[in-house]
Short mmCIF file of C-alpha atoms and ligand atoms in Angstrom, two decimals:
data_model
loop_
_atom_site.label_atom_id
_atom_site.label_comp_id
_atom_site.label_asym_id
_atom_site.label_seq_id
_atom_site.Cartn_x
_atom_site.Cartn_y
_atom_site.Cartn_z
CA UNK A 1077 -33.55 50.29 -5.97
CA UNK A 1078 -34.31 47.98 -3.08
CA UNK A 1079 -30.73 47.96 -1.80
CA UNK A 1080 -30.01 45.31 0.76
CA UNK A 1081 -33.43 44.77 2.27
CA UNK A 1082 -34.12 41.07 2.55
CA UNK A 1083 -37.65 40.48 1.38
CA UNK A 1084 -39.31 38.17 3.84
CA UNK A 1085 -42.78 36.81 4.22
CA UNK A 1086 -44.93 37.57 7.25
CA UNK A 1087 -45.67 34.66 9.53
CA UNK A 1088 -49.42 34.12 9.30
CA UNK A 1089 -49.01 30.86 11.25
CA UNK A 1090 -47.38 32.27 14.40
CA UNK A 1091 -48.34 30.40 17.57
CA UNK A 1092 -49.00 32.17 20.89
CA UNK A 1093 -49.47 30.77 24.37
CA UNK A 1094 -52.71 32.68 24.92
CA UNK A 1095 -56.01 32.15 23.05
CA UNK A 1096 -57.01 35.82 22.98
CA UNK A 1097 -53.61 36.92 21.62
CA UNK A 1098 -53.79 34.11 19.05
CA UNK A 1099 -57.26 35.21 17.88
CA UNK A 1100 -56.13 38.83 17.52
CA UNK A 1101 -53.02 37.88 15.57
CA UNK A 1102 -54.94 35.51 13.27
CA UNK A 1103 -57.46 38.22 12.57
CA UNK A 1104 -54.73 40.82 11.81
CA UNK A 1105 -53.01 38.30 9.52
CA UNK A 1106 -56.28 37.53 7.69
CA UNK A 1107 -57.17 41.20 7.23
CA UNK A 1108 -53.70 42.30 6.10
CA UNK A 1109 -52.46 39.38 3.98
CA UNK A 1110 -50.04 41.41 1.86
CA UNK A 1111 -48.33 43.27 4.68
CA UNK A 1112 -45.37 41.14 5.85
CA UNK A 1113 -43.47 43.91 7.65
CA UNK A 1114 -46.61 44.99 9.52
CA UNK A 1115 -47.35 41.41 10.55
CA UNK A 1116 -43.75 40.94 11.67
CA UNK A 1117 -43.98 43.99 13.95
CA UNK A 1118 -47.42 43.02 15.32
CA UNK A 1119 -46.31 39.42 15.98
CA UNK A 1120 -43.27 40.55 17.94
CA UNK A 1121 -45.24 42.95 20.14
CA UNK A 1122 -48.14 40.54 20.77
CA UNK A 1123 -45.75 37.79 21.83
CA UNK A 1124 -44.32 40.05 24.54
CA UNK A 1125 -47.79 41.05 25.74
CA UNK A 1126 -48.98 37.53 26.65
CA UNK A 1127 -48.12 37.90 30.38
CA UNK A 1128 -49.66 41.39 30.46
CA UNK A 1129 -52.91 40.15 28.92
CA UNK A 1130 -53.05 37.27 31.41
CA UNK A 1131 -52.63 39.63 34.35
CA UNK A 1132 -55.14 42.28 33.12
CA UNK A 1133 -58.53 40.88 31.98
CA UNK A 1134 -59.72 44.39 31.09
CA UNK A 1135 -57.47 44.29 28.01
CA UNK A 1136 -59.53 41.52 26.40
CA UNK A 1137 -62.85 42.84 27.74
CA UNK A 1138 -62.20 46.22 26.10
CA UNK A 1139 -60.72 44.77 22.89
CA UNK A 1140 -57.54 46.77 23.43
CA UNK A 1141 -55.36 44.52 21.24
CA UNK A 1142 -57.88 44.58 18.38
CA UNK A 1143 -57.97 48.38 18.62
CA UNK A 1144 -54.24 48.98 18.97
CA UNK A 1145 -53.46 46.89 15.87
CA UNK A 1146 -55.88 48.85 13.66
CA UNK A 1147 -54.81 52.38 12.59
CA UNK A 1148 -57.20 55.13 13.60
CA UNK A 1149 -56.78 56.46 10.06
CA UNK A 1150 -54.72 55.49 6.98
CA UNK A 1151 -54.52 58.01 4.18
CA UNK A 1152 -53.17 57.25 0.71
CA UNK A 1153 -52.88 59.92 -1.94
CA UNK A 1154 -51.52 60.78 -5.38
CA UNK A 1155 -48.44 62.99 -5.61
CA UNK A 1156 -47.90 64.46 -9.07
CA UNK A 1157 -44.73 66.42 -9.79
CA UNK A 1158 -42.76 67.71 -12.77
CA UNK A 1159 -39.08 66.95 -13.48
CA UNK A 1160 -36.60 69.49 -14.85
CA UNK A 1161 -37.33 68.43 -18.44
CA UNK A 1162 -41.08 68.96 -18.04
CA UNK A 1163 -41.88 65.24 -17.65
CA UNK A 1164 -44.80 64.49 -15.34
CA UNK A 1165 -44.45 61.80 -12.64
CA UNK A 1166 -46.90 60.21 -10.25
CA UNK A 1167 -45.91 58.82 -6.83
CA UNK A 1168 -47.98 57.45 -3.99
CA UNK A 1169 -48.08 59.30 -0.67
CA UNK A 1170 -49.13 57.86 2.71
CA UNK A 1171 -49.90 59.03 6.23
CA UNK A 1172 -50.94 56.41 8.77
CA UNK A 1173 -52.34 57.97 11.96
CA UNK A 1174 -52.08 54.92 14.16
CA UNK A 1175 -52.89 55.89 17.72
CA UNK A 1176 -53.59 59.21 19.45
CA UNK A 1177 -54.37 57.94 22.97
CA UNK A 1178 -51.50 59.81 24.64
CA UNK A 1179 -50.94 62.76 22.29
CA UNK A 1180 -50.98 64.04 18.69
CA UNK A 1181 -49.76 61.54 16.08
CA UNK A 1182 -45.99 61.83 15.71
CA UNK A 1183 -43.60 60.02 13.37
CA UNK A 1184 -41.41 60.59 10.35
CA UNK A 1185 -41.90 60.71 6.59
CA UNK A 1186 -39.90 58.13 4.62
CA UNK A 1187 -39.00 58.83 0.99
CA UNK A 1188 -37.69 55.62 -0.56
CA UNK A 1189 -38.75 53.50 -3.56
CA UNK A 1190 -39.45 50.51 -1.26
CA UNK A 1191 -42.18 52.42 0.64
CA UNK A 1192 -45.61 50.77 0.64
CA UNK A 1193 -48.56 50.52 3.03
CA UNK A 1194 -47.05 47.54 4.89
CA UNK A 1195 -43.83 49.41 5.65
CA UNK A 1196 -45.62 52.58 6.74
CA UNK A 1197 -47.99 50.57 8.96
CA UNK A 1198 -45.13 48.65 10.60
CA UNK A 1199 -43.30 51.90 11.29
CA UNK A 1200 -46.46 53.61 12.59
CA UNK A 1201 -47.30 50.67 14.83
CA UNK A 1202 -43.79 50.58 16.33
CA UNK A 1203 -43.96 54.34 16.81
CA UNK A 1204 -46.89 54.01 19.25
CA UNK A 1205 -44.76 52.13 21.78
CA UNK A 1206 -41.55 54.05 21.12
CA UNK A 1207 -43.27 57.39 21.66
CA UNK A 1208 -44.87 56.11 24.84
CA UNK A 1209 -41.43 55.03 26.16
CA UNK A 1210 -40.10 58.58 25.81
CA UNK A 1211 -42.57 59.59 28.61
CA UNK A 1212 -43.57 62.59 26.43
CA UNK A 1213 -47.17 63.17 25.26
CA UNK A 1214 -47.02 61.93 21.66
CA UNK A 1215 -49.14 59.38 19.79
CA UNK A 1216 -47.93 57.15 16.95
CA UNK A 1217 -47.98 57.82 13.20
CA UNK A 1218 -45.81 57.50 10.11
CA UNK A 1219 -45.90 58.52 6.47
CA UNK A 1220 -43.92 58.83 3.30
CA UNK A 1221 -43.83 58.06 -0.38
CA UNK A 1222 -42.29 55.65 -2.88
CA UNK A 1223 -40.52 58.67 -4.42
CA UNK A 1224 -36.76 58.10 -4.86
CA UNK A 1225 -34.76 61.24 -3.98
CA UNK A 1226 -31.53 59.73 -5.35
CA UNK A 1227 -30.27 61.42 -8.48
CA UNK A 1228 -32.92 64.17 -8.37
CA UNK A 1229 -31.99 67.84 -8.65
CA UNK A 1230 -32.75 70.30 -5.85
CA UNK A 1231 -35.63 71.78 -7.81
CA UNK A 1232 -37.12 68.33 -8.49
CA UNK A 1233 -36.94 67.54 -4.77
CA UNK A 1234 -38.59 70.89 -4.04
CA UNK A 1235 -41.43 70.31 -6.49
CA UNK A 1236 -42.04 66.83 -5.13
CA UNK A 1237 -42.07 68.05 -1.50
CA UNK A 1238 -44.45 70.88 -2.36
CA UNK A 1239 -46.85 68.56 -4.16
CA UNK A 1240 -46.67 66.03 -1.29
CA UNK A 1241 -47.49 68.73 1.26
CA UNK A 1242 -50.32 70.16 -0.86
CA UNK A 1243 -52.32 67.06 0.05
CA UNK A 1244 -50.77 66.19 3.43
CA UNK A 1245 -51.48 69.65 4.92
CA UNK A 1246 -55.20 68.99 5.23
CA UNK A 1247 -54.56 66.00 7.54
CA UNK A 1248 -51.92 67.41 9.92
CA UNK A 1249 -51.53 70.23 12.43
CA UNK A 1250 -49.47 71.22 15.49
CA UNK A 1251 -52.08 69.65 17.83
CA UNK A 1252 -53.21 66.88 15.47
CA UNK A 1253 -50.30 65.22 13.72
CA UNK A 1254 -46.68 66.40 13.59
CA UNK A 1255 -44.52 64.62 10.96
CA UNK A 1256 -40.68 64.63 10.94
CA UNK A 1257 -37.78 63.23 8.91
CA UNK A 1258 -36.83 59.60 8.22
CA UNK A 1259 -34.94 57.83 5.42
CA UNK A 1260 -34.70 60.25 2.49
CA UNK A 1261 -36.25 63.15 4.42
CA UNK A 1262 -33.65 65.44 5.96
CA UNK A 1263 -33.40 69.16 6.70
CA UNK A 1264 -33.71 70.13 3.02
CA UNK A 1265 -36.97 68.20 2.48
CA UNK A 1266 -38.46 69.38 5.79
CA UNK A 1267 -37.69 72.96 4.69
CA UNK A 1268 -39.51 72.61 1.37
CA UNK A 1269 -42.47 70.90 3.03
CA UNK A 1270 -42.70 73.49 5.80
CA UNK A 1271 -42.59 76.35 3.27
CA UNK A 1272 -45.51 74.84 1.38
CA UNK A 1273 -47.52 74.21 4.57
CA UNK A 1274 -47.07 77.84 5.61
CA UNK A 1275 -48.02 79.10 2.15
CA UNK A 1276 -51.24 77.10 2.11
CA UNK A 1277 -52.31 77.50 5.74
CA UNK A 1278 -51.02 80.99 6.55
CA UNK A 1279 -49.74 79.90 9.94
CA UNK A 1280 -46.32 79.52 11.56
CA UNK A 1281 -46.73 76.62 13.96
CA UNK A 1282 -44.74 73.59 15.03
CA UNK A 1283 -46.40 71.31 12.46
CA UNK A 1284 -43.16 69.58 11.43
CA UNK A 1285 -40.04 68.79 13.45
CA UNK A 1286 -36.46 68.64 12.23
CA UNK A 1287 -36.80 72.29 11.14
CA UNK A 1288 -33.83 74.60 10.50
CA UNK A 1289 -32.41 76.34 13.56
CA UNK A 1290 -33.36 79.82 12.36
CA UNK A 1291 -37.04 78.91 11.91
CA UNK A 1292 -38.08 76.85 14.90
CA UNK A 1293 -35.80 73.83 14.87
CA UNK A 1294 -34.22 72.45 18.03
CA UNK A 1295 -30.52 72.32 18.69
CA UNK A 1296 -29.34 68.69 18.99
CA UNK A 1297 -32.23 67.30 16.86
CA UNK A 1298 -29.81 66.39 14.06
CA UNK A 1299 -27.60 64.46 16.48
CA UNK A 1300 -30.41 63.07 18.64
CA UNK A 1301 -31.09 59.59 17.27
CA UNK A 1302 -27.42 58.60 16.98
CA UNK A 1303 -26.45 60.19 20.29
CA UNK A 1304 -29.50 58.72 22.02
CA UNK A 1305 -28.65 55.27 20.68
CA UNK A 1306 -25.23 55.51 22.30
CA UNK A 1307 -26.58 56.92 25.59
CA UNK A 1308 -28.96 53.99 25.94
CA UNK A 1309 -26.27 51.49 24.90
CA UNK A 1310 -23.82 52.95 27.42
CA UNK A 1311 -26.39 52.66 30.23
CA UNK A 1312 -27.19 49.07 29.20
CA UNK A 1313 -23.47 48.19 29.19
CA UNK A 1314 -22.98 49.85 32.59
CA UNK A 1315 -25.97 48.30 34.34
CA UNK A 1316 -26.02 44.84 32.79
CA UNK A 1317 -22.30 44.17 32.31
CA UNK A 1318 -20.45 46.76 34.37
CA UNK A 1319 -18.81 47.78 31.08
CA UNK A 1320 -18.62 50.73 28.65
CA UNK A 1321 -17.77 51.76 25.07
CA UNK A 1322 -14.14 52.34 26.07
CA UNK A 1323 -11.76 50.26 23.97
CA UNK A 1324 -14.57 48.45 22.10
CA UNK A 1325 -14.66 47.84 18.35
CA UNK A 1326 -17.96 49.04 16.89
CA UNK A 1327 -19.61 48.29 13.53
CA UNK A 1328 -22.38 50.64 12.37
CA UNK A 1329 -24.44 50.09 9.21
CA UNK A 1330 -25.77 52.93 7.11
CA UNK A 1331 -24.11 56.30 6.60
CA UNK A 1332 -27.08 58.59 7.00
CA UNK A 1333 -28.26 60.75 9.86
CA UNK A 1334 -28.44 58.02 12.50
CA UNK A 1335 -25.18 56.27 11.55
CA UNK A 1336 -23.14 59.49 11.37
CA UNK A 1337 -24.12 60.74 14.83
CA UNK A 1338 -23.91 57.28 16.39
CA UNK A 1339 -20.34 57.16 15.06
CA UNK A 1340 -19.63 60.57 16.58
CA UNK A 1341 -20.94 59.68 20.06
CA UNK A 1342 -19.57 56.10 20.15
CA UNK A 1343 -16.12 57.52 19.31
CA UNK A 1344 -16.47 60.23 21.96
CA UNK A 1345 -17.33 57.54 24.52
CA UNK A 1346 -14.10 55.67 23.73
CA UNK A 1347 -15.25 53.15 21.11
CA UNK A 1348 -13.54 52.60 17.75
CA UNK A 1349 -16.00 52.55 14.85
CA UNK A 1350 -14.45 50.53 12.00
CA UNK A 1351 -17.22 50.24 9.39
CA UNK A 1352 -20.11 52.11 7.75
CA UNK A 1353 -22.26 51.28 4.71
CA UNK A 1354 -24.91 52.37 2.23
CA UNK A 1355 -27.27 50.36 0.07
CA UNK A 1356 -24.45 49.53 -2.37
CA UNK A 1357 -21.65 48.39 -0.07
CA UNK A 1358 -19.55 49.04 3.03
CA UNK A 1359 -16.23 50.54 4.04
CA UNK A 1360 -13.83 48.98 6.55
CA UNK A 1361 -11.28 51.20 8.25
CA UNK A 1362 -9.46 49.20 10.96
CA UNK A 1363 -7.81 52.42 12.21
CA UNK A 1364 -11.19 53.93 13.04
CA UNK A 1365 -13.56 55.89 10.78
CA UNK A 1366 -12.56 59.51 10.15
CA UNK A 1367 -15.89 61.20 10.64
CA UNK A 1368 -14.89 64.52 9.09
CA UNK A 1369 -14.31 62.65 5.80
CA UNK A 1370 -17.70 60.92 6.04
CA UNK A 1371 -19.52 64.16 6.85
CA UNK A 1372 -17.92 65.90 3.89
CA UNK A 1373 -19.00 63.08 1.54
CA UNK A 1374 -22.51 62.55 2.92
CA UNK A 1375 -23.62 65.90 4.32
CA UNK A 1376 -21.82 68.35 2.00
CA UNK A 1377 -21.55 66.50 -1.32
CA UNK A 1378 -24.40 63.96 -0.88
CA UNK A 1379 -22.00 61.34 -2.26
CA UNK A 1380 -21.64 57.57 -1.81
CA UNK A 1381 -19.79 55.86 1.03
CA UNK A 1382 -17.30 54.22 -1.36
CA UNK A 1383 -15.76 57.68 -1.94
CA UNK A 1384 -14.27 57.33 1.57
CA UNK A 1385 -11.43 55.16 0.26
CA UNK A 1386 -10.34 57.95 -2.12
CA UNK A 1387 -9.57 60.10 0.94
CA UNK A 1388 -8.40 57.26 3.20
CA UNK A 1389 -6.51 54.77 0.99
CA UNK A 1390 -5.76 52.42 3.91
CA UNK A 1391 -9.49 51.69 4.21
CA UNK A 1392 -11.23 49.17 1.93
CA UNK A 1393 -14.59 49.22 0.11
CA UNK A 1394 -16.67 46.08 -0.48
CA UNK A 1395 -19.74 45.74 -2.69
CA UNK A 1396 -22.94 44.42 -1.07
CA UNK A 1397 -24.22 45.20 2.39
CA UNK A 1398 -24.49 42.04 4.44
CA UNK A 1399 -20.70 41.56 4.44
CA UNK A 1400 -20.44 44.35 7.02
CA UNK A 1401 -21.64 41.85 9.66
CA UNK A 1402 -18.62 39.60 8.99
CA UNK A 1403 -16.27 42.24 10.42
CA UNK A 1404 -15.31 41.21 13.98
CA UNK A 1405 -16.66 43.65 16.56
CA UNK A 1406 -17.74 43.92 20.19
CA UNK A 1407 -20.75 46.15 19.56
CA UNK A 1408 -23.02 46.32 16.49
CA UNK A 1409 -25.32 49.28 15.90
CA UNK A 1410 -27.44 48.51 12.78
CA UNK A 1411 -28.60 51.94 11.58
CA UNK A 1412 -29.66 51.55 7.92
CA UNK A 1413 -33.02 49.84 7.41
CA UNK A 1414 -35.44 47.04 8.34
CA UNK A 1415 -34.42 43.36 8.22
CA UNK A 1416 -30.78 44.13 7.41
CA UNK A 1417 -29.48 41.44 9.84
CA UNK A 1418 -30.88 37.95 9.24
CA UNK A 1419 -30.21 34.78 11.23
CA UNK A 1420 -27.06 33.90 9.26
CA UNK A 1421 -25.53 37.38 9.73
CA UNK A 1422 -26.38 37.27 13.44
CA UNK A 1423 -24.64 33.89 13.77
CA UNK A 1424 -21.48 35.36 12.22
CA UNK A 1425 -21.59 38.43 14.47
CA UNK A 1426 -21.85 36.24 17.58
CA UNK A 1427 -19.17 33.81 16.37
CA UNK A 1428 -16.80 36.76 15.91
CA UNK A 1429 -17.31 37.93 19.49
CA UNK A 1430 -20.05 40.57 19.25
CA UNK A 1431 -21.71 40.75 22.68
CA UNK A 1432 -23.96 43.80 22.28
CA UNK A 1433 -26.47 44.83 19.56
CA UNK A 1434 -28.44 48.07 19.82
CA UNK A 1435 -30.75 49.06 16.98
CA UNK A 1436 -30.50 52.54 15.44
CA UNK A 1437 -32.71 51.60 12.47
CA UNK A 1438 -36.29 50.45 12.84
CA UNK A 1439 -36.62 46.63 13.00
CA UNK A 1440 -33.17 45.95 11.48
CA UNK A 1441 -33.01 42.42 12.95
CA UNK A 1442 -35.23 39.63 11.65
CA UNK A 1443 -36.96 37.42 14.26
CA UNK A 1444 -34.37 34.72 13.44
CA UNK A 1445 -31.53 37.17 14.21
CA UNK A 1446 -33.15 38.13 17.53
CA UNK A 1447 -33.43 34.45 18.44
CA UNK A 1448 -29.68 34.09 17.79
CA UNK A 1449 -28.87 37.07 20.09
CA UNK A 1450 -31.11 35.69 22.81
CA UNK A 1451 -29.64 32.19 22.64
CA UNK A 1452 -26.10 33.55 22.80
CA UNK A 1453 -26.85 35.92 25.70
CA UNK A 1454 -26.02 39.01 23.61
CA UNK A 1455 -27.11 42.31 25.21
CA UNK A 1456 -29.89 43.41 22.88
CA UNK A 1457 -31.61 46.82 22.80
CA UNK A 1458 -34.57 46.84 20.36
CA UNK A 1459 -35.21 49.80 18.09
CA UNK A 1460 -38.28 51.15 19.83
CA UNK A 1461 -36.13 51.76 22.92
CA UNK A 1462 -32.71 52.37 21.38
CA UNK A 1463 -33.62 54.85 18.62
CA UNK A 1464 -36.29 56.78 20.54
CA UNK A 1465 -33.92 59.73 20.99
CA UNK A 1466 -34.93 61.24 17.66
CA UNK A 1467 -38.62 61.41 18.37
CA UNK A 1468 -37.98 62.41 22.00
CA UNK A 1469 -36.01 65.43 20.78
CA UNK A 1470 -38.72 66.14 18.22
CA UNK A 1471 -41.16 66.31 21.12
CA UNK A 1472 -38.75 68.72 22.84
CA UNK A 1473 -38.80 70.76 19.61
CA UNK A 1474 -42.63 70.86 19.79
CA UNK A 1475 -42.35 71.98 23.39
CA UNK A 1476 -39.95 74.83 22.49
CA UNK A 1477 -42.22 75.87 19.57
CA UNK A 1478 -45.24 76.05 21.89
CA UNK A 1479 -43.26 78.19 24.33
CA UNK A 1480 -41.79 80.32 21.49
CA UNK A 1481 -38.44 79.69 23.15
CA UNK A 1482 -35.20 77.74 22.49
CA UNK A 1483 -33.02 75.72 24.79
CA UNK A 1484 -29.24 75.53 24.35
CA UNK A 1485 -27.55 72.49 22.82
CA UNK A 1486 -26.37 71.43 26.26
CA UNK A 1487 -29.86 71.69 27.74
CA UNK A 1488 -31.43 69.57 25.00
CA UNK A 1489 -28.58 67.06 25.06
CA UNK A 1490 -28.87 66.68 28.85
CA UNK A 1491 -32.62 66.06 28.57
CA UNK A 1492 -31.99 63.53 25.78
CA UNK A 1493 -29.46 61.63 27.89
CA UNK A 1494 -31.82 61.55 30.85
CA UNK A 1495 -34.69 60.31 28.65
CA UNK A 1496 -32.57 57.53 27.08
CA UNK A 1497 -31.27 56.31 30.43
CA UNK A 1498 -34.85 56.43 31.73
CA UNK A 1499 -36.02 54.32 28.77
CA UNK A 1500 -33.40 51.67 29.55
CA UNK A 1501 -34.56 51.48 33.17
CA UNK A 1502 -38.27 51.43 32.24
CA UNK A 1503 -37.62 48.49 29.88
CA UNK A 1504 -35.43 46.67 32.38
CA UNK A 1505 -37.93 47.13 35.23
CA UNK A 1506 -40.87 45.97 33.09
CA UNK A 1507 -38.92 42.88 31.99
CA UNK A 1508 -38.28 42.06 35.63
CA UNK A 1509 -41.87 42.68 36.74
CA UNK A 1510 -43.21 40.33 34.07
CA UNK A 1511 -40.74 37.50 34.72
CA UNK A 1512 -38.32 38.10 31.81
CA UNK A 1513 -35.51 39.94 33.60
CA UNK A 1514 -33.01 41.44 31.17
CA UNK A 1515 -35.14 40.81 28.06
CA UNK A 1516 -35.32 44.42 26.90
CA UNK A 1517 -37.43 43.55 23.87
CA UNK A 1518 -40.20 42.23 26.10
CA UNK A 1519 -39.61 45.12 28.53
CA UNK A 1520 -39.87 47.78 25.80
CA UNK A 1521 -43.06 46.31 24.38
CA UNK A 1522 -44.66 45.96 27.81
CA UNK A 1523 -43.63 49.36 29.23
CA UNK A 1524 -44.61 51.15 26.00
CA UNK A 1525 -47.94 49.32 25.83
CA UNK A 1526 -49.08 49.83 29.43
CA UNK A 1527 -49.22 53.62 29.24
CA UNK A 1528 -51.15 53.62 25.94
CA UNK A 1529 -53.47 50.90 27.22
CA UNK A 1530 -54.28 52.91 30.37
CA UNK A 1531 -55.12 55.97 28.26
CA UNK A 1532 -57.30 53.93 25.89
CA UNK A 1533 -59.18 52.40 28.82
CA UNK A 1534 -59.68 55.82 30.41
CA UNK A 1535 -60.95 57.36 27.17
CA UNK A 1536 -63.66 54.72 26.66
CA UNK A 1537 -65.19 53.24 23.54
CA UNK A 1538 -67.30 55.23 21.07
CA UNK A 1539 -70.56 53.27 20.70
P1 LIG B 2269 -30.89 58.42 6.01
O1 LIG B 2269 -31.72 58.53 4.78
O2 LIG B 2269 -30.20 59.62 6.54
O3 LIG B 2269 -29.82 57.27 5.85
C1 LIG B 2269 -30.20 55.95 5.58
C2 LIG B 2269 -28.95 55.13 5.41
O4 LIG B 2269 -29.34 53.74 5.33
C3 LIG B 2269 -28.19 55.46 4.14
O5 LIG B 2269 -26.84 55.19 4.31
C4 LIG B 2269 -28.82 54.46 3.15
O6 LIG B 2269 -28.00 54.15 2.04
C5 LIG B 2269 -29.01 53.26 4.03
N1 LIG B 2269 -30.13 52.47 3.49
C6 LIG B 2269 -31.39 52.92 3.21
N2 LIG B 2269 -32.13 51.95 2.67
C7 LIG B 2269 -31.31 50.89 2.59
C8 LIG B 2269 -31.48 49.59 2.11
N3 LIG B 2269 -32.63 49.20 1.58
N4 LIG B 2269 -30.42 48.74 2.20
C9 LIG B 2269 -29.26 49.15 2.74
N5 LIG B 2269 -29.02 50.39 3.18
C10 LIG B 2269 -30.04 51.23 3.11
O7 LIG B 2269 -31.89 57.80 7.13
P2 LIG B 2269 -31.75 57.81 8.70
O8 LIG B 2269 -30.32 57.69 9.09
O9 LIG B 2269 -32.55 58.93 9.21
O10 LIG B 2269 -32.54 56.48 9.08
C11 LIG B 2269 -31.92 55.20 9.21
C12 LIG B 2269 -32.80 54.30 10.01
O11 LIG B 2269 -33.03 54.86 11.30
C13 LIG B 2269 -34.20 54.04 9.43
O12 LIG B 2269 -34.62 52.73 9.77
C14 LIG B 2269 -35.06 55.05 10.17
O13 LIG B 2269 -36.42 54.66 10.20
C15 LIG B 2269 -34.42 54.97 11.55
N6 LIG B 2269 -34.69 56.11 12.41
C16 LIG B 2269 -34.31 57.38 12.06
C17 LIG B 2269 -34.53 58.43 12.92
C18 LIG B 2269 -34.04 59.81 12.63
O14 LIG B 2269 -34.16 60.67 13.52
N7 LIG B 2269 -33.46 60.08 11.49
C19 LIG B 2269 -35.28 58.24 14.18
C20 LIG B 2269 -35.56 56.86 14.50
C21 LIG B 2269 -35.30 55.86 13.61
P3 LIG B 2269 -28.38 54.75 0.59
O15 LIG B 2269 -27.93 56.18 0.62
O16 LIG B 2269 -27.61 53.90 -0.35
O17 LIG B 2269 -29.86 54.59 0.42
#
């Protein structure tokens, strides 16, 4: 089921103020005509890079934009698995190894029926800049499958994960490519995949992150993306508005890993989270979401968010997802999926007083929604900055695995907070240096790009 994703076309006719950037975009659009999400992500990044390209002629001379928009490697493979009744199914698996200029490819595995090459390429492309922003040595990659984990038994999930890893294992490695979780891939799936990797390769290495705590996982990895989102948002509120979460009404979409731990941290920082959702609908609890109820439904029973109203009868459930953006709030943290806020939803958010949007999901706002935030002066933290806490903590997990050592929860959490605050300042400083002060989208794209660009220039071109 597609859920609430709004299908949108790419914009092959985007216009840029620089001839070189225009030529690169036109060429990417011509070569990838059926990849709207990928084109959307490329268009947004290229637009921000116009002033950088104008200041640094070596970018055009060395074809850096042409190279950075083409994956180093894109693997597609068949995944055959057997259901509990003996029926045989075939899914499509992907791993896109986008850029390894600053470290091994790193990025999650998405299991969702909407997965296709365009979605994996958009996620892998975004991951290059996000990973660079963390300041840690990790390149960009992404993978997944159009397999739908919903309604499958544990043993069906296990057989799928084993079959998926049977092929994936030949392309990854602790110093080559280190996948992690994403939509549909949590601790259970990582466990089944890791078991199969170990079986086939006879090695116990940090080849996946998001592992269980007793076999190489990092404390605070589960919480990292949601917590990190709130750390960055809090720093943005403090520095740009002399404000905080205290006393603010917060709306968060999704009810998965990111949404749950964003709810936990936003509440701890004094905010009141009043709504959560899934791909069927949303709950509204004006008294503030009771997170223990949500965790029991989602993490213990793997249920649906509508079950919340059985435990909290004063809350209401509404079918459909976009209605969540009609709930008045000060802060919105979209944490479900791409393109979940379009221009019309953004207009309603702003009209109802929302003054801050920080993205937990990848690319949850359409370009039209971003234009609405910018026109209204909404504080806006784009995904590649705001949700980088997950991959940053994954890189800390890799570090602990290499040392054969574990840090405490407090140690990892403190490093995460420092990294997220650092990302805010890197984005802000880059926006200022390139004449767009306070535009964190431009700042994130520029700061993330510069480090990768330097490494690509230093590493030369293979003739
Ligand atoms: P989960 O699978 O744990 O949860 C996803 C949530 O989003 C579920 O509530 C799901 O509802 C909802 N959702 C998924 N697809 C759709 C859809 N098409 N329409 C509406 N709702 C949908 O995933 P995560 O919480 O891990 O990921 C959420 C987002 O955050 C993704 O964009 C992911 O790429 C991004 N992200 C995640 C990181 C992590 O560490 N986990 C790191 C960085 C980014 P349902 O159950 O009905 O499908």
